[in-house]
Coordinates of C-alpha atoms and ligand atoms in Angstrom, one line a residue:
M56 CA 0.0 0.0 0.0
K57 CA 2.7 2.4 1.0
L58 CA 4.8 1.4 -2.0
A59 CA 1.9 2.1 -4.3
A60 CA 1.4 5.5 -2.8
F61 CA 5.1 6.2 -3.1
L62 CA 5.1 5.3 -6.8
L63 CA 2.2 7.5 -7.4
L64 CA 4.1 10.3 -5.8
I65 CA 6.9 9.8 -8.3
V66 CA 4.5 10.0 -11.1
S67 CA 3.1 13.1 -9.6
C68 CA 6.5 14.7 -9.2
R69 CA 7.5 13.9 -12.7
F70 CA 4.5 16.1 -13.6
G71 CA 5.9 18.7 -11.3
H72 CA 2.9 18.6 -9.0
C73 CA 4.2 17.7 -5.6
S74 CA 2.2 20.6 -4.2
R75 CA -1.6 20.9 -4.1
R76 CA -3.4 21.4 -7.4
N77 CA -6.9 22.8 -8.3
I78 CA -9.1 20.7 -10.5
V79 CA -11.9 22.1 -12.5
L80 CA -14.3 19.8 -14.3
I81 CA -16.6 21.5 -16.8
L82 CA -19.4 19.1 -17.7
T83 CA -21.9 20.1 -20.3
D84 CA -25.2 18.3 -20.7
D85 CA -26.0 16.5 -23.9
Q86 CA -23.2 17.9 -26.0
D87 CA -22.4 15.8 -29.1
V88 CA -19.0 15.9 -30.7
E89 CA -19.9 13.8 -33.8
L90 CA -22.4 16.3 -35.3
G91 CA -20.2 19.4 -34.9
G92 CA -21.1 20.1 -31.3
M93 CA -17.7 21.7 -30.7
T94 CA -18.0 24.0 -33.7
P95 CA -19.4 27.0 -31.6
M96 CA -16.8 26.5 -28.9
K97 CA -13.9 28.5 -30.4
K98 CA -12.7 30.0 -27.1
T99 CA -12.8 26.7 -25.3
L100 CA -10.9 25.0 -28.1
T101 CA -8.2 27.8 -27.8
L102 CA -8.1 28.2 -24.1
I103 CA -8.2 24.5 -23.1
G104 CA -7.6 22.3 -26.2
D105 CA -4.7 24.3 -27.7
K106 CA -3.2 24.6 -24.2
G107 CA -3.3 20.9 -23.5
V108 CA -4.7 17.7 -24.8
T109 CA -7.6 17.0 -27.2
F110 CA -8.9 13.5 -26.9
T111 CA -10.3 12.4 -30.3
N112 CA -11.8 9.2 -29.0
A113 CA -13.7 10.0 -25.8
F114 CA -16.9 8.0 -25.0
T115 CA -19.5 7.7 -22.4
V116 CA -20.1 4.2 -21.2
T117 CA -23.9 4.8 -21.3
P118 CA -25.8 7.5 -23.2
L119 CA -28.2 8.9 -20.6
C120 CA -27.7 11.7 -18.1
C121 CA -28.1 10.1 -14.7
P122 CA -26.3 6.8 -15.2
S123 CA -23.6 8.5 -17.3
R124 CA -22.9 11.2 -14.6
S125 CA -22.9 8.4 -12.0
A126 CA -20.3 6.6 -14.0
I127 CA -18.2 9.8 -14.1
L128 CA -18.4 10.1 -10.3
T129 CA -18.0 6.5 -9.3
G130 CA -15.6 5.4 -12.0
K131 CA -17.8 2.4 -12.6
Y132 CA -19.6 0.9 -15.5
P133 CA -23.4 1.0 -15.1
H134 CA -23.5 -2.8 -14.5
N135 CA -21.6 -2.1 -11.3
H136 CA -23.6 0.8 -10.0
L137 CA -27.1 0.6 -11.4
V138 CA -30.1 -1.0 -9.8
R139 CA -32.0 -2.7 -12.6
N140 CA -33.6 0.4 -14.1
N141 CA -31.8 3.7 -14.4
S142 CA -32.9 5.0 -11.0
L143 CA -29.7 4.5 -9.2
D144 CA -27.8 6.4 -6.6
G145 CA -28.9 9.8 -7.9
N146 CA -25.8 11.8 -8.5
C147 CA -27.5 14.0 -11.0
S148 CA -27.9 17.2 -9.1
S149 CA -25.2 19.8 -8.7
A150 CA -25.7 19.6 -4.9
Q151 CA -24.8 15.9 -4.9
W152 CA -21.8 16.6 -7.1
Q153 CA -20.6 19.2 -4.8
K154 CA -21.0 16.9 -1.8
V155 CA -19.0 14.1 -3.4
M156 CA -16.2 16.3 -4.6
E157 CA -13.3 16.6 -2.2
P158 CA -13.7 19.9 -0.4
Q159 CA -10.0 20.5 -1.1
V160 CA -10.6 20.2 -4.7
F161 CA -12.0 23.2 -6.6
S162 CA -15.0 22.1 -8.6
V163 CA -17.2 24.2 -10.9
Y164 CA -20.6 22.9 -12.0
L165 CA -21.8 24.8 -15.1
K166 CA -25.1 23.6 -16.5
N167 CA -26.6 24.5 -19.8
Q168 CA -30.3 24.3 -19.1
G169 CA -31.4 23.2 -22.5
Y170 CA -31.6 25.0 -25.8
Q171 CA -35.1 26.3 -25.2
T172 CA -34.3 28.5 -22.3
F173 CA -30.6 29.3 -22.0
Y174 CA -28.9 31.2 -24.7
A175 CA -27.9 34.8 -24.6
G176 CA -30.2 37.1 -26.5
K177 CA -27.2 38.4 -28.4
Y178 CA -26.8 35.0 -30.1
L179 CA -30.4 34.7 -31.3
N180 CA -29.5 35.3 -34.9
Q181 CA -26.4 33.2 -35.0
Y182 CA -26.4 30.2 -37.4
G183 CA -29.3 31.6 -39.4
H184 CA -32.9 31.9 -38.4
S185 CA -35.0 30.2 -41.0
T186 CA -36.0 26.6 -41.4
V187 CA -34.5 24.0 -43.7
G188 CA -33.7 25.4 -47.1
G189 CA -33.1 28.8 -45.6
T190 CA -29.9 30.2 -44.2
A191 CA -29.4 27.7 -41.5
H192 CA -26.0 26.2 -41.8
V193 CA -24.8 23.4 -39.7
P194 CA -21.8 21.9 -41.5
M195 CA -21.1 18.2 -41.0
G196 CA -24.2 18.0 -38.8
W197 CA -27.8 18.4 -39.9
D198 CA -27.1 19.1 -43.6
H199 CA -25.0 16.0 -43.9
W200 CA -27.5 13.7 -42.2
H201 CA -30.5 15.4 -43.7
G202 CA -29.0 14.4 -47.1
L203 CA -28.9 10.8 -45.9
V204 CA -32.5 10.9 -44.8
S205 CA -33.8 11.3 -48.3
D206 CA -31.4 8.8 -49.8
E207 CA -33.6 5.8 -50.7
L208 CA -30.8 3.3 -50.5
S209 CA -30.0 4.3 -47.0
L210 CA -33.7 4.2 -46.1
F211 CA -33.9 0.7 -47.4
R212 CA -30.9 -0.4 -45.4
W213 CA -32.3 1.1 -42.2
E214 CA -35.6 -0.7 -42.6
I215 CA -34.0 -4.1 -42.8
D216 CA -30.9 -3.6 -40.8
K217 CA -31.5 -1.7 -37.6
H218 CA -33.3 -2.4 -34.3
W219 CA -37.0 -2.0 -34.1
L220 CA -37.0 1.5 -32.7
L221 CA -35.4 2.8 -35.8
R222 CA -37.8 0.8 -38.0
Q223 CA -40.8 2.5 -36.3
A224 CA -39.4 5.9 -37.1
R225 CA -41.4 7.9 -39.7
T226 CA -39.3 8.1 -42.9
P227 CA -39.0 10.6 -44.4
M228 CA -39.8 12.8 -41.5
K229 CA -42.7 15.3 -41.8
N230 CA -41.7 18.8 -42.9
T231 CA -42.9 20.2 -39.5
S232 CA -40.6 17.8 -37.7
I233 CA -37.7 18.8 -39.9
A234 CA -38.4 22.4 -39.2
F235 CA -38.6 21.7 -35.5
L236 CA -35.3 19.8 -35.5
D237 CA -33.5 22.3 -37.6
N238 CA -34.5 25.0 -35.1
A239 CA -33.4 22.8 -32.2
F240 CA -30.0 22.2 -33.8
R241 CA -29.6 26.0 -34.2
R242 CA -30.7 26.7 -30.6
R243 CA -28.3 24.2 -29.3
W244 CA -25.4 25.9 -31.0
Q245 CA -26.5 29.3 -29.8
T246 CA -26.6 27.9 -26.3
L247 CA -23.1 26.6 -26.7
L248 CA -21.9 30.1 -27.6
S249 CA -23.0 31.2 -24.1
V250 CA -21.3 28.1 -22.6
D251 CA -18.1 29.2 -24.5
D252 CA -18.4 32.6 -22.9
L253 CA -18.7 31.0 -19.4
V254 CA -15.6 28.9 -20.0
E255 CA -13.6 32.0 -20.9
K256 CA -14.9 33.7 -17.7
V257 CA -13.8 30.8 -15.5
I258 CA -10.3 30.8 -17.1
N259 CA -10.0 34.5 -16.8
K260 CA -10.9 34.3 -13.2
L261 CA -8.3 31.7 -12.5
G262 CA -5.8 33.9 -14.2
E263 CA -6.9 36.9 -12.1
V264 CA -6.4 34.9 -8.8
K265 CA -3.1 33.6 -10.2
E266 CA -4.2 30.0 -10.0
L267 CA -4.3 29.2 -13.8
N268 CA -0.9 27.6 -13.9
N269 CA -1.8 25.5 -10.9
T270 CA -5.1 24.2 -12.2
Y271 CA -6.2 21.2 -14.2
I272 CA -9.2 22.0 -16.3
F273 CA -11.3 19.2 -17.9
Y274 CA -14.0 20.0 -20.4
T275 CA -16.4 17.2 -21.4
S276 CA -20.1 16.2 -21.7
D277 CA -22.2 13.5 -20.1
H278 CA -23.0 11.9 -23.5
G279 CA -23.8 12.9 -27.1
Y280 CA -27.0 13.7 -28.8
H281 CA -28.9 13.5 -32.1
T282 CA -31.4 15.6 -34.0
G283 CA -33.0 13.7 -36.9
Q284 CA -30.2 11.2 -37.6
F285 CA -31.7 8.0 -39.0
S286 CA -35.1 9.7 -38.8
L287 CA -35.0 9.6 -35.0
P288 CA -36.2 13.0 -33.7
I289 CA -34.2 14.4 -30.8
D290 CA -32.6 12.5 -27.9
K291 CA -29.6 10.3 -26.9
R292 CA -29.9 6.6 -25.7
Q293 CA -28.8 5.1 -29.0
L294 CA -25.7 3.0 -29.5
Y295 CA -24.5 5.2 -32.5
E296 CA -21.4 7.4 -32.5
F297 CA -23.5 10.6 -32.2
D298 CA -24.9 9.5 -28.9
I299 CA -21.9 7.8 -27.3
R300 CA -18.9 10.1 -28.3
V301 CA -18.2 13.1 -26.1
P302 CA -15.8 16.0 -26.3
L303 CA -12.8 15.8 -23.9
L304 CA -10.2 18.6 -23.6
V305 CA -7.7 18.8 -20.7
R306 CA -5.1 21.4 -19.8
G307 CA -3.0 21.6 -16.6
P308 CA 0.5 21.8 -15.1
G309 CA 3.0 19.7 -16.9
I310 CA 0.7 18.9 -19.8
K311 CA 2.3 19.8 -23.0
P312 CA 0.2 22.1 -25.3
K313 CA -1.3 21.1 -28.6
Q314 CA -1.4 17.3 -28.0
T315 CA -3.9 15.0 -29.7
I316 CA -4.4 11.7 -28.1
K317 CA -6.3 8.9 -29.9
E318 CA -6.4 6.3 -27.2
P319 CA -10.0 5.5 -26.1
I320 CA -10.9 7.4 -22.9
L321 CA -14.2 6.6 -21.1
S322 CA -16.4 8.5 -18.7
I323 CA -15.3 6.0 -16.0
D324 CA -11.7 7.2 -16.3
L325 CA -12.4 10.7 -15.0
A326 CA -12.7 9.8 -11.3
P327 CA -9.5 7.7 -11.3
T328 CA -7.7 10.5 -13.1
I329 CA -8.9 13.2 -10.7
L330 CA -7.9 11.0 -7.8
N331 CA -4.5 10.5 -9.3
I332 CA -3.9 14.2 -9.7
A333 CA -5.0 14.8 -6.1
G334 CA -2.4 12.2 -5.1
Y335 CA -4.7 9.4 -4.2
D336 CA -4.6 5.8 -5.3
V337 CA -7.3 4.6 -7.7
L338 CA -10.0 2.9 -5.6
E339 CA -10.1 -0.9 -6.0
S340 CA -13.8 -0.6 -6.9
M341 CA -13.3 1.6 -9.9
D342 CA -13.5 0.1 -13.3
G343 CA -11.8 3.0 -15.1
S344 CA -8.1 4.0 -15.2
S345 CA -6.3 7.2 -14.7
F346 CA -5.3 8.8 -18.0
L347 CA -2.9 11.2 -16.3
P348 CA 0.2 9.2 -17.5
L349 CA -1.2 9.2 -21.1
M350 CA -1.1 13.0 -21.1
D351 CA 2.7 12.9 -20.4
S352 CA 3.8 12.8 -24.0
S353 CA 7.0 10.8 -23.1
Q354 CA 5.0 7.9 -21.7
N355 CA 4.6 4.5 -23.5
K356 CA 1.0 4.2 -24.4
T357 CA 1.0 0.6 -25.6
S358 CA -0.6 -0.8 -22.5
W359 CA -3.8 1.3 -22.7
R360 CA -7.1 -0.4 -23.5
T361 CA -8.1 -1.0 -27.1
D362 CA -11.7 -1.9 -26.6
F363 CA -14.5 -1.2 -24.2
L364 CA -18.1 -1.7 -23.2
V365 CA -21.1 0.6 -23.8
E366 CA -24.3 -0.5 -22.1
Y367 CA -27.8 0.9 -21.7
T368 CA -30.9 -0.1 -19.9
G369 CA -34.0 1.1 -21.8
E370 CA -36.9 3.0 -20.2
G371 CA -40.6 2.9 -21.1
E372 CA -44.0 3.9 -19.8
D373 CA -46.2 1.3 -18.2
K374 CA -49.3 2.6 -19.9
T375 CA -50.2 3.5 -23.5
D376 CA -49.9 7.2 -24.2
P377 CA -53.4 8.4 -25.3
V378 CA -51.7 10.8 -27.8
C379 CA -50.0 7.8 -29.5
P380 CA -52.3 4.8 -29.1
N381 CA -50.5 2.9 -31.9
V382 CA -47.2 2.6 -30.2
G383 CA -48.4 0.7 -27.2
P384 CA -47.0 0.6 -23.6
G385 CA -43.4 -0.1 -23.0
V386 CA -42.1 2.9 -24.9
A387 CA -41.0 6.5 -24.1
E388 CA -40.0 9.8 -25.6
C389 CA -42.5 9.6 -28.5
F390 CA -42.2 13.1 -29.8
P391 CA -42.8 14.6 -32.3
D392 CA -45.1 12.5 -34.5
C393 CA -45.3 9.5 -32.1
V394 CA -41.8 8.4 -33.1
C395 CA -40.4 6.8 -30.0
E396 CA -36.8 7.1 -28.9
D397 CA -36.8 4.7 -26.0
A398 CA -38.4 1.5 -24.8
F399 CA -37.9 -1.2 -22.1
N400 CA -36.4 -3.4 -24.8
N401 CA -34.0 -0.7 -26.0
T402 CA -31.6 -2.4 -23.7
Y403 CA -28.3 -3.3 -25.2
A404 CA -24.6 -3.8 -24.6
C405 CA -21.9 -3.2 -27.2
V406 CA -18.2 -3.8 -27.6
R407 CA -16.4 -1.0 -29.3
T408 CA -12.9 -1.7 -30.6
L409 CA -10.5 1.0 -31.5
S410 CA -7.1 -0.3 -32.6
K411 CA -6.2 -2.1 -35.8
S412 CA -9.9 -2.7 -36.2
N413 CA -12.5 -0.1 -35.6
L414 CA -15.6 -2.1 -34.9
Q415 CA -18.8 -2.1 -32.9
Y416 CA -20.7 -5.2 -31.9
C417 CA -24.1 -4.7 -30.1
E418 CA -26.6 -7.2 -28.7
F419 CA -30.2 -6.1 -27.7
A420 CA -32.2 -7.7 -25.0
D421 CA -35.4 -7.6 -27.1
S422 CA -37.6 -10.3 -28.5
E423 CA -35.4 -10.5 -31.7
F424 CA -32.1 -10.7 -29.8
F425 CA -31.2 -8.1 -32.4
V426 CA -27.5 -7.7 -33.3
E427 CA -25.9 -4.7 -34.9
V428 CA -22.3 -4.7 -36.1
Y429 CA -20.5 -1.9 -37.8
N430 CA -17.1 -1.6 -39.4
L431 CA -16.4 2.0 -38.8
T432 CA -13.3 2.0 -40.9
S433 CA -15.3 1.4 -44.1
D434 CA -18.6 2.8 -42.8
P435 CA -18.0 5.7 -40.3
H436 CA -21.7 6.8 -40.3
Q437 CA -22.9 3.3 -39.4
L438 CA -25.2 2.9 -42.3
T439 CA -24.6 -0.8 -42.9
N440 CA -25.2 -3.4 -40.3
I441 CA -22.8 -6.3 -41.3
A442 CA -24.1 -8.7 -38.7
K443 CA -25.4 -11.1 -41.4
T444 CA -22.4 -10.8 -43.7
V445 CA -19.4 -10.7 -41.6
D446 CA -17.3 -13.9 -40.8
P447 CA -19.3 -15.7 -38.1
S448 CA -16.2 -16.4 -36.1
L449 CA -15.8 -12.7 -35.6
L450 CA -19.3 -12.6 -34.1
V451 CA -18.4 -15.4 -31.7
K452 CA -15.2 -13.6 -30.6
M453 CA -17.0 -10.4 -30.0
N454 CA -19.8 -12.0 -28.2
Q455 CA -17.3 -13.6 -25.8
R456 CA -15.6 -10.3 -25.4
L457 CA -18.9 -8.7 -24.6
I458 CA -19.7 -11.3 -21.9
K459 CA -16.3 -10.7 -20.3
L460 CA -16.6 -6.9 -20.2
E461 CA -20.2 -7.1 -19.0
S462 CA -19.2 -9.1 -16.0
C463 CA -15.9 -7.3 -15.1
S464 CA -15.6 -5.3 -12.0
G465 CA -12.9 -3.0 -10.4
N466 CA -9.4 -4.3 -11.0
D467 CA -10.7 -7.0 -13.5
C468 CA -11.9 -4.2 -15.8
R469 CA -8.6 -2.4 -15.5
T470 CA -6.4 -5.3 -16.1
I471 CA -8.5 -7.3 -18.6
K472 CA -6.3 -8.6 -21.4
R473 CA -6.0 -6.4 -24.4
E474 CA -7.7 -7.8 -27.5
D475 CA -6.2 -5.4 -30.1
D476 CA -5.3 -8.0 -32.7
G477 CA -8.0 -10.6 -32.1
F478 CA -10.7 -8.6 -34.0
G479 CA -8.4 -7.7 -37.0
S480 CA -9.5 -9.3 -40.2
Ligands
LIG13 C1 -37.3 1.9 -11.0 O1 -37.3 3.3 -10.7 C2 -38.3 3.7 -9.8 C3 -38.1 5.2 -9.6 O2 -38.2 5.8 -10.9 C4 -38.1 3.0 -8.5 O3 -39.1 3.4 -7.6 C5 -38.2 1.5 -8.7 O4 -38.1 0.8 -7.5 C6 -37.2 1.0 -9.7 N1 -37.5 -0.4 -10.1 C7 -36.6 -1.3 -10.0 C8 -37.0 -2.7 -10.5 O5 -35.4 -1.1 -9.7
LIG14 C1 -41.9 19.4 -47.7 O1 -40.8 20.1 -48.1 C2 -40.3 19.7 -49.4 C3 -39.0 20.4 -49.6 O2 -39.0 21.8 -49.2 C4 -41.4 20.1 -50.4 O3 -40.9 19.7 -51.7 C5 -42.7 19.4 -50.1 O4 -43.7 19.8 -50.9 C6 -43.1 19.6 -48.6 N1 -44.2 18.8 -48.3 C7 -45.3 19.2 -47.7 C8 -46.3 18.2 -47.4 O5 -45.5 20.4 -47.4
LIG15 C1 2.7 30.0 -11.6 O1 3.0 31.3 -12.0 C2 3.5 32.1 -10.9 C3 3.7 33.5 -11.4 O2 2.6 34.0 -12.1 C4 4.9 31.5 -10.5 O3 5.3 32.2 -9.4 C5 4.7 30.1 -10.1 O4 5.9 29.5 -9.8 C6 4.0 29.3 -11.2 N1 3.7 28.0 -10.8 C7 3.9 26.9 -11.6 C8 3.6 25.6 -11.0 O5 4.4 27.0 -12.7
LIG16 C1 6.3 0.0 -24.7 O1 6.0 -1.0 -23.9 C2 5.8 -2.3 -24.6 C3 5.4 -3.4 -23.5 O2 5.0 -2.9 -22.4 C4 7.1 -2.6 -25.3 O3 6.9 -3.8 -26.0 C5 7.5 -1.5 -26.2 O4 8.7 -1.8 -26.8 C6 7.5 -0.2 -25.5 N1 7.8 0.9 -26.5 C7 8.6 1.9 -26.3 C8 8.7 2.9 -27.4 O5 9.2 2.0 -25.3
LIG17 C1 -40.3 -3.9 -28.0 O1 -41.3 -3.4 -27.1 C2 -42.3 -2.8 -27.8 C3 -43.3 -2.2 -26.7 O2 -43.6 -3.1 -25.8 C4 -43.0 -3.8 -28.7 O3 -44.1 -3.1 -29.4 C5 -42.0 -4.3 -29.7 O4 -42.6 -5.2 -30.5 C6 -40.8 -4.9 -29.0 N1 -39.8 -5.2 -30.0 C7 -38.9 -6.1 -29.8 C8 -38.1 -6.4 -31.0 O5 -38.8 -6.8 -28.8
LIG18 C1 -13.4 -3.2 -42.2 O1 -13.1 -2.4 -43.3 C2 -11.7 -2.3 -43.7 C3 -11.6 -1.2 -44.8 O2 -12.4 -1.5 -45.8 C4 -11.2 -3.7 -44.1 O3 -9.9 -3.6 -44.4 C5 -11.5 -4.6 -42.9 O4 -11.1 -5.9 -43.3 C6 -12.9 -4.6 -42.5 N1 -13.1 -5.4 -41.3 C7 -14.1 -6.3 -41.2 C8 -14.1 -7.1 -39.9 O5 -14.9 -6.4 -42.0
LIG19 CA1 -27.4 14.6 -20.4

């Protein structure tokens, strides 16, 4: 025990932080990275990203607020902290966050309250103000996916190849839904301009009190988001990249500026990393690992994980919604046009590999035992489910890997054997 602490101290001193550090975690709600969510964040990219590390493969282990934030706080996969449905140990309110955070550690909880209510008036006309076909411009986001929505080939593929919630989506979407989503996309970006201002204020304040060079600043989100992709209206809770990828930028003492790190970082790694910075050992119960050593550009990265688990427990209503009598009980978030975004049987677990192979293998706990597999090297937008065409031995391997990851806990998860080459070709 003493030896471990001593070794940690050496790591700490190599980073030049034998003295006490501040840690600021800026966590946005529902901010995607895949659909251009960082585009409005110019100051944040300059003040945090350019001054430190940009992680290009950061993921949540579950794409819904409460379980995701709980994973951030506990350092555990949902299977190790959830009680059957998503109503776990809370950990969603800022008060709870503040309570859990070490009083010695300096924590800031900034919360964007949702695009409907929280954007500064001065940004009202940013990113256009008309509906689709007008001046709205959302590069690599809405326009891109909107193009796919009207692509008949893609439609056909979705109908046969994706889980039932996507097959019940109305395709193409109604014009009114498109207008609604286009507006939501724009409001989200306007909101982020205000968040960007807040980040600048926090950093300026740290400078004023002469603590900036003594402070680690993390910028991330609880999970991603979608607005119309695959004809699903507006939510998270899906296994696709737009919902599971998050932004992650870190600056701090000893971290070299302008680094880009490709190793996969998970929401469960934040707690161990923060403990590590504060000089504590990673708790035995934590499934994640500290990525502090990864940020030291001279460190050998070859022992870092190359695959991981994403899991989600679906939610539904017990009764049929009178507004949507055709969708039956067991579903939730059916808006607009009675297109549902969640259901009890939207319960799934995926293995995502990111090494020589860039694959995703997902199993649903629904009546079809539906399986989705994507080769993100050849199909980065996850249009083609290759579950029925890929070599069946790969499915067997990935299923075994999934079982292993789904049952891991604490130290097991951290030391699980790497599978970088096993999924190759
Ligand atoms: C599910 O969540 C509700 C609160 O939303 C809780 O009262 C209930 O006990 C939970 N059910 C299970 C099976 O965990
Ligand atoms: C929906 O919008 C498209 C493109 O602007 C237009 O061609 C079509 O007529 C509209 N449909 C309805 C029902 O208004
Ligand atoms: C931070 O900057 C102050 C001067 O502004 C300097 O005295 C101090 O040594 C610096 N600390 C670190 C850790 O670089
Ligand atoms: C990194 O570590 C691995 C094994 O831990 C070793 O095989 C490899 O040679 C090391 N690479 C460098 C650049 O030190
Ligand atoms: C999932 O649940 C819904 C609501 O109960 C049901 O209508 C649907 O058929 C189920 N689908 C599968 C594939 O289990
Ligand atoms: C994924 O796509 C890449 C590029 O086309 C290909 O080299 C690789 O073999 C594919 N992997 C699988 C498992 O299909
Ligand atoms: Ca959220």
